[in-house]
Tab-separated table of N, CA and C in Angstrom:
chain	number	residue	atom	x	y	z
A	300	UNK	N	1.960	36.340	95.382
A	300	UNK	CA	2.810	35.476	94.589
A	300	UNK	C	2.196	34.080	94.540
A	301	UNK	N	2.296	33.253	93.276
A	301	UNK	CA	1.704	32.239	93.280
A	301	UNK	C	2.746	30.955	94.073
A	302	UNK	N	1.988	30.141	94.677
A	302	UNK	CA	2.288	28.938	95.170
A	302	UNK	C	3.151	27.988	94.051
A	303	UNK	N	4.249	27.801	94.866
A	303	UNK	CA	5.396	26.810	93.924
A	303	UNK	C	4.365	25.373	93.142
A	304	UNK	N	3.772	25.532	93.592
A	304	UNK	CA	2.905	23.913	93.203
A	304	UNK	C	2.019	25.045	92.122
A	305	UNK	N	1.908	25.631	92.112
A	305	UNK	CA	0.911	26.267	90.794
A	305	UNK	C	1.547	26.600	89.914
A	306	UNK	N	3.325	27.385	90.052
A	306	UNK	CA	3.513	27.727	89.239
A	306	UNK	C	4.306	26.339	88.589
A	307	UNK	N	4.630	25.339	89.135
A	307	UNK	CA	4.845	23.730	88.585
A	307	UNK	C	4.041	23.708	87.589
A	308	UNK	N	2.776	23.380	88.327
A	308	UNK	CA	1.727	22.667	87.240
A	308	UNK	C	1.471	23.457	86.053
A	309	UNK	N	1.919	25.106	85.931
A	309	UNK	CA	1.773	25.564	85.037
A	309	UNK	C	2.877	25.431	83.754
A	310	UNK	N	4.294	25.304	84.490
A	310	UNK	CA	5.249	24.988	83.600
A	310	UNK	C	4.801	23.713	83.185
A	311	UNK	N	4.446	22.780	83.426
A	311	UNK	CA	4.526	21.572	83.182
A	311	UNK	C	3.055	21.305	81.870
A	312	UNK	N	2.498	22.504	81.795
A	312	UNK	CA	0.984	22.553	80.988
A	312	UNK	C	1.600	23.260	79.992
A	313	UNK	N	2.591	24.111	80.311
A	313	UNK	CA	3.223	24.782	79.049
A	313	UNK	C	4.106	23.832	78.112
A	314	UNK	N	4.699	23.199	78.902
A	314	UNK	CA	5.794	22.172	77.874
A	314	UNK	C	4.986	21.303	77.174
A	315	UNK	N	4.179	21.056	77.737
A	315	UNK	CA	2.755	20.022	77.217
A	315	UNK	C	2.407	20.619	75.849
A	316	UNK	N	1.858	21.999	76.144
A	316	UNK	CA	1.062	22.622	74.964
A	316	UNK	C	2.224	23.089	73.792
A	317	UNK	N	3.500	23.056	73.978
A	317	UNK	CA	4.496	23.238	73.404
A	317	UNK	C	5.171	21.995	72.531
A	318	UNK	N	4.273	21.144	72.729
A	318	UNK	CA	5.181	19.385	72.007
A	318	UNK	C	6.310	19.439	72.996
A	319	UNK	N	6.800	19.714	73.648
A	319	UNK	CA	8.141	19.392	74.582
A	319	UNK	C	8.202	18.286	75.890
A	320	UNK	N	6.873	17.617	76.075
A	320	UNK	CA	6.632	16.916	77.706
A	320	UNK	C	7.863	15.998	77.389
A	321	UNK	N	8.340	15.353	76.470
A	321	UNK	CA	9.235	14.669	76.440
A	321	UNK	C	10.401	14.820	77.725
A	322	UNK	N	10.671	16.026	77.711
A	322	UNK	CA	11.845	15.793	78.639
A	322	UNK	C	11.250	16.885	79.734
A	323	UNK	N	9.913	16.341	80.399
A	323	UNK	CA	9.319	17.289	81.657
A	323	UNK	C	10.279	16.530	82.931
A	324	UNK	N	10.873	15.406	83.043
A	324	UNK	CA	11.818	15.460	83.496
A	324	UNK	C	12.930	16.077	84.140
A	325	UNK	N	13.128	16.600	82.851
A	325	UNK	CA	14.736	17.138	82.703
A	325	UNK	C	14.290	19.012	83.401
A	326	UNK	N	13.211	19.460	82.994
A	326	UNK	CA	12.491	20.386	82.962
A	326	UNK	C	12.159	20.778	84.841
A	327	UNK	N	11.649	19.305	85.497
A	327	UNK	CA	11.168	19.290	86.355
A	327	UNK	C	12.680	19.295	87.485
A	328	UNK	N	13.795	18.905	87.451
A	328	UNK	CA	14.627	19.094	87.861
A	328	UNK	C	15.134	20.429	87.924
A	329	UNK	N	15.200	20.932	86.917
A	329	UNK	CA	15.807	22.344	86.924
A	329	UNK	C	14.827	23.008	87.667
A	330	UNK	N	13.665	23.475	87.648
A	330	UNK	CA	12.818	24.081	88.588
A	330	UNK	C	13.051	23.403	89.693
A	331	UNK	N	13.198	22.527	89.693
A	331	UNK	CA	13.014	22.260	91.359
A	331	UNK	C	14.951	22.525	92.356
A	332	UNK	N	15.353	23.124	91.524
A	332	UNK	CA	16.740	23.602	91.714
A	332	UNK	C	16.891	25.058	91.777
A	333	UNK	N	15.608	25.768	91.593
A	333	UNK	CA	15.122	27.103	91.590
A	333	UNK	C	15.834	27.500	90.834
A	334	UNK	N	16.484	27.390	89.444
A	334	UNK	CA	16.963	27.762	88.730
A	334	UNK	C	16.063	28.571	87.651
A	335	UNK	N	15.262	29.580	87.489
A	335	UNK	CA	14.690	29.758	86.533
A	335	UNK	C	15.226	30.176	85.234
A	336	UNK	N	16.526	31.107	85.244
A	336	UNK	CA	16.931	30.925	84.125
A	336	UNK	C	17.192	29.799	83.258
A	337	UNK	N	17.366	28.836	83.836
A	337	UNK	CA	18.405	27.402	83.488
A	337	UNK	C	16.732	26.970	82.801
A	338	UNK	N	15.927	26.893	83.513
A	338	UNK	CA	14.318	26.364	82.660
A	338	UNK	C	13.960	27.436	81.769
A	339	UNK	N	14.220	28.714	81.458
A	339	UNK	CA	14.357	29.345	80.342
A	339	UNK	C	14.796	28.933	79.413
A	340	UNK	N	15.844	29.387	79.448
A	340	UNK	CA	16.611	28.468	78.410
A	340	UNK	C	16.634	26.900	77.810
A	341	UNK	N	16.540	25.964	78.934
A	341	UNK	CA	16.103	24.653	78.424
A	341	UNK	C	14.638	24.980	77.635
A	342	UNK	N	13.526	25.265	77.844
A	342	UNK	CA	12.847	25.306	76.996
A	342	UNK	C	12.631	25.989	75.928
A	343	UNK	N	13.420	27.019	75.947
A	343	UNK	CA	13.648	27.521	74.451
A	343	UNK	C	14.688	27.065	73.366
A	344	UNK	N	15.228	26.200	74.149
A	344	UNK	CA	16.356	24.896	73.295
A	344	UNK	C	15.182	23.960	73.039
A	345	UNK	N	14.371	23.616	73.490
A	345	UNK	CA	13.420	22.426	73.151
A	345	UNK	C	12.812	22.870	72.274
A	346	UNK	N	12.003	24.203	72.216
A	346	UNK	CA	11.508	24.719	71.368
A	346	UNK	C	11.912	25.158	70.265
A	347	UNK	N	12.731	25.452	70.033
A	347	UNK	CA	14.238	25.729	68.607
A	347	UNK	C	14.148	24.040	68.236
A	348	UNK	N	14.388	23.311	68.858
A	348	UNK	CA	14.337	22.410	68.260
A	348	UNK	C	13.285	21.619	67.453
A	349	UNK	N	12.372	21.823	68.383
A	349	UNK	CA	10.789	21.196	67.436
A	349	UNK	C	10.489	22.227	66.562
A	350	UNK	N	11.086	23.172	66.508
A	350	UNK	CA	10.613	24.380	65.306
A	350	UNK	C	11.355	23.604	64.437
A	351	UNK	N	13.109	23.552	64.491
A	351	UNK	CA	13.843	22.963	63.410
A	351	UNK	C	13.116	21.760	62.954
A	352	UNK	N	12.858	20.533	63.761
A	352	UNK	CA	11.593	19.722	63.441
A	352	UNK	C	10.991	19.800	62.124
A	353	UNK	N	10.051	20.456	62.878
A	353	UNK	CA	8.897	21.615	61.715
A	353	UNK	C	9.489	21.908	60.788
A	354	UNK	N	10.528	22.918	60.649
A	354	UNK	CA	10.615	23.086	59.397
A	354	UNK	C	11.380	22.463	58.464
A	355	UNK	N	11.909	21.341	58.871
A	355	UNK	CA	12.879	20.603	57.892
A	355	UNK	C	11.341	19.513	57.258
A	356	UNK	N	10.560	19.579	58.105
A	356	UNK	CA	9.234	18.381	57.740
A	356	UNK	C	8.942	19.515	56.629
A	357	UNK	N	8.667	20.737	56.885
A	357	UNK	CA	7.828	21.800	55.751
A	357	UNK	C	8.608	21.589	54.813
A	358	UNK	N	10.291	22.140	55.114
A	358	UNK	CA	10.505	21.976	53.675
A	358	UNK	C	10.530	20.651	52.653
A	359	UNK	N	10.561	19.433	53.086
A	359	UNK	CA	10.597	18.047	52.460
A	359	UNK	C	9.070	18.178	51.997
A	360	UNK	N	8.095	18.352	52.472
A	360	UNK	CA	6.691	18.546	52.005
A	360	UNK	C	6.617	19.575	50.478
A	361	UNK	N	7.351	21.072	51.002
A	361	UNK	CA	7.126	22.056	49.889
A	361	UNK	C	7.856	21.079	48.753
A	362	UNK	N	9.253	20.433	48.782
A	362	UNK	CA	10.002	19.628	47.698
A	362	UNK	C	9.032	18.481	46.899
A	363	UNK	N	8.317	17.736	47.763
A	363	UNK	CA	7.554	16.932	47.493
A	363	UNK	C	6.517	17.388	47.046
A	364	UNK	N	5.828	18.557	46.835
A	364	UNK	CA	4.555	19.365	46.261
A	364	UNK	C	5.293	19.868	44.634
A	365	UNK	N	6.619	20.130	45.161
A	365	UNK	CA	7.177	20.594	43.989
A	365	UNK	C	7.469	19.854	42.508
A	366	UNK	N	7.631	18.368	42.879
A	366	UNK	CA	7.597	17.673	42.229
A	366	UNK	C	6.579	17.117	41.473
A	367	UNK	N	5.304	16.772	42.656
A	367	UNK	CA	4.275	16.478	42.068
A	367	UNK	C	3.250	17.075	41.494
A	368	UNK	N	3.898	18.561	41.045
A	368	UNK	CA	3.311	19.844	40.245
A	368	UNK	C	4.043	19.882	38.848
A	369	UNK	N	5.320	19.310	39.208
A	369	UNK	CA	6.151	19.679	37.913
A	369	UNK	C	5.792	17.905	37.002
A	370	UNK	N	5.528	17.392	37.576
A	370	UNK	CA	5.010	15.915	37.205
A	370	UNK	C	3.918	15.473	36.123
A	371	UNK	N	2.870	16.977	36.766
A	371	UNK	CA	1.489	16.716	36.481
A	371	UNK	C	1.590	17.557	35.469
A	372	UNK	N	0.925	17.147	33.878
A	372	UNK	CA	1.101	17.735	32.403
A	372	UNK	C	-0.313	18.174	32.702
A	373	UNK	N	-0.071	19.483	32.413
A	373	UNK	CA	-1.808	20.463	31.478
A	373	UNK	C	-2.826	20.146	32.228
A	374	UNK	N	-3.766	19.766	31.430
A	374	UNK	CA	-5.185	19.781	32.354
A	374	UNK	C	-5.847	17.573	32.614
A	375	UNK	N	-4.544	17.329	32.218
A	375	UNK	CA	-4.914	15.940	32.878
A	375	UNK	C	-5.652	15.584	34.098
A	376	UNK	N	-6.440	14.773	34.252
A	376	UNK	CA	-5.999	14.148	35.551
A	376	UNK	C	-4.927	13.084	36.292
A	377	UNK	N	-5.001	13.515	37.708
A	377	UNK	CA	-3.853	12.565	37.707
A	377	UNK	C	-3.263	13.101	39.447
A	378	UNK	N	-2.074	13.280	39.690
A	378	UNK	CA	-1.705	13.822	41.022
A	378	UNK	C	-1.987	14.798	41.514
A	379	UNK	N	-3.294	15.807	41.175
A	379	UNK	CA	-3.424	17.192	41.805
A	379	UNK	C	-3.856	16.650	42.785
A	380	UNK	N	-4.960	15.472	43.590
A	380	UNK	CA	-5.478	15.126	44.896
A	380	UNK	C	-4.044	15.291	45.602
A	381	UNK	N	-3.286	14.536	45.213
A	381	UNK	CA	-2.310	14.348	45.818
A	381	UNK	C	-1.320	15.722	46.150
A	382	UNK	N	-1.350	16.788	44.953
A	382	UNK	CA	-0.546	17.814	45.422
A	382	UNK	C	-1.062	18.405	46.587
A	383	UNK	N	-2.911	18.687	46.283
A	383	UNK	CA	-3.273	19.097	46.797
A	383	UNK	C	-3.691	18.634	48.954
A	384	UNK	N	-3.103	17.546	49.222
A	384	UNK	CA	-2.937	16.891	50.293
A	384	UNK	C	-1.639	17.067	50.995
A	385	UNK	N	-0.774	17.485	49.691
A	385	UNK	CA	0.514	17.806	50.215
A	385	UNK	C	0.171	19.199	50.731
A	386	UNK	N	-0.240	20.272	49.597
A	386	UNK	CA	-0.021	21.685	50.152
A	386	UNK	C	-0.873	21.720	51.416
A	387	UNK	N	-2.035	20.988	51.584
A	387	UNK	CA	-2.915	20.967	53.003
A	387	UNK	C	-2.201	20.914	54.039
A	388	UNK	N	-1.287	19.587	54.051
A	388	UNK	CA	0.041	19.409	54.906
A	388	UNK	C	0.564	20.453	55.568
A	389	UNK	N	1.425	21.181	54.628
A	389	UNK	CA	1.926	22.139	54.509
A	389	UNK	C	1.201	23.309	55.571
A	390	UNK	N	0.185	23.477	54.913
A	390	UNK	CA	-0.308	24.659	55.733
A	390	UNK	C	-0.865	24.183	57.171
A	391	UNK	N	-1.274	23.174	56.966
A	391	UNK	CA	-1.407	22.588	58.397
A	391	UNK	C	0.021	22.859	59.123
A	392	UNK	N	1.111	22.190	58.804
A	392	UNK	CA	2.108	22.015	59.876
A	392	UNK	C	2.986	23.256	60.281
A	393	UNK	N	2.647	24.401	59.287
A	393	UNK	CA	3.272	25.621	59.153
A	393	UNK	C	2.012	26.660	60.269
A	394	UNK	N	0.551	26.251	59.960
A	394	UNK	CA	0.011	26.420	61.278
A	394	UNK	C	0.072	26.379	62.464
A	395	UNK	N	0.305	25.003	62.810
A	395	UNK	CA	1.031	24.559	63.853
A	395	UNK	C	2.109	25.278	64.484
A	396	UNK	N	3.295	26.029	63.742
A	396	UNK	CA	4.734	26.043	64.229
A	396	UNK	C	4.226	27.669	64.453
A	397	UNK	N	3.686	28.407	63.696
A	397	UNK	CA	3.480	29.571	63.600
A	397	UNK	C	2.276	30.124	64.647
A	398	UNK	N	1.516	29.167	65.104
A	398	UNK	CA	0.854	29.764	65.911
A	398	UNK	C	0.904	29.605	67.496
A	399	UNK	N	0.518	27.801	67.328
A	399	UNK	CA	0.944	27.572	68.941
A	399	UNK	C	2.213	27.639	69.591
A	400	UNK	N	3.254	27.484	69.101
A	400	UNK	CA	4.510	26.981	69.280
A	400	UNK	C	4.990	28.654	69.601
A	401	UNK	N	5.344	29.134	68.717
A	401	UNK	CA	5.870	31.019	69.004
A	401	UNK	C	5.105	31.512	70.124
A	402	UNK	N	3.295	31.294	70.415
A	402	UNK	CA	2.849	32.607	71.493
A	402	UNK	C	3.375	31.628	72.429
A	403	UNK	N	2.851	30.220	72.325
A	403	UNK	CA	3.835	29.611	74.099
A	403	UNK	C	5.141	30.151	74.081
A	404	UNK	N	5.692	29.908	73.270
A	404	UNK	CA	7.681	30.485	73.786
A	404	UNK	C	6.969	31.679	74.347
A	405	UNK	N	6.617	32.472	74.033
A	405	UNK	CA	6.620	34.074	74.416
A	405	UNK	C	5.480	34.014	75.690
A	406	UNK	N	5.204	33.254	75.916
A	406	UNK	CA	4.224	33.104	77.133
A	406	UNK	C	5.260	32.444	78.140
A	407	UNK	N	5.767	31.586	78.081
A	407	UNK	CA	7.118	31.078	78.969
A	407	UNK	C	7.933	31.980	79.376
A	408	UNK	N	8.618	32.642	78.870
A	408	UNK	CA	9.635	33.543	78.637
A	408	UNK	C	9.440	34.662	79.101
A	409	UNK	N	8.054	35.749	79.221
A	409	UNK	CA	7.356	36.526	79.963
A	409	UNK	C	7.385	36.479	81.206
């Protein structure tokens, strides 16, 4: 069985890699109360939350792509850099939520 100080530093690398250190605090209390369910759950409330985050940012981005598509007439130039910085966005931050964020929950939670 691993040493309480390893499996610390490991929770504490997970909330990290999760956007959550914010409240390693709050995090670090409950483990140290040997509560592991109770740090289950707190971090999958943290994590629900920076997902909600995420996707309220995605969808204001997809709205804002939407516009500056319906904006742009025919074969002008004009805002495609710009759509096209938005949809980058987009797939960037939808990267983000979809890759690192889900296997850590499921690596925590394991």
């Amino acid at each position: 069985m691993e040493a309480a100080s390893t499996v610390r530093a490991r929770l504490l690398a997970s909330a990290e890699q999760l956007g959550i250190g914010s409240d390693l605090a709050g995090l670090i209390e409950l483990y140290d109360g040997e509560d592991c369910a109770a740090v289950q759950a707190r971090m999958a409330q943290l994590v629900t939350e920076r997902l909600t985050t995420f996707q309220s940012g995605i969808v204001e981005l997809i709205e804002q792509a939407a516009q500056l598509q319906s904006s742009t007439p025919g074969d002008q130039p004009g805002p495609r850099e710009e759509v096209a910085r938005v949809q980058g966005r987009i797939v960037e931050v939808g990267g983000e939520v979809g890759h690192d964020a889900m296997r850590e929950a499921r690596n925590v939670s394991a």
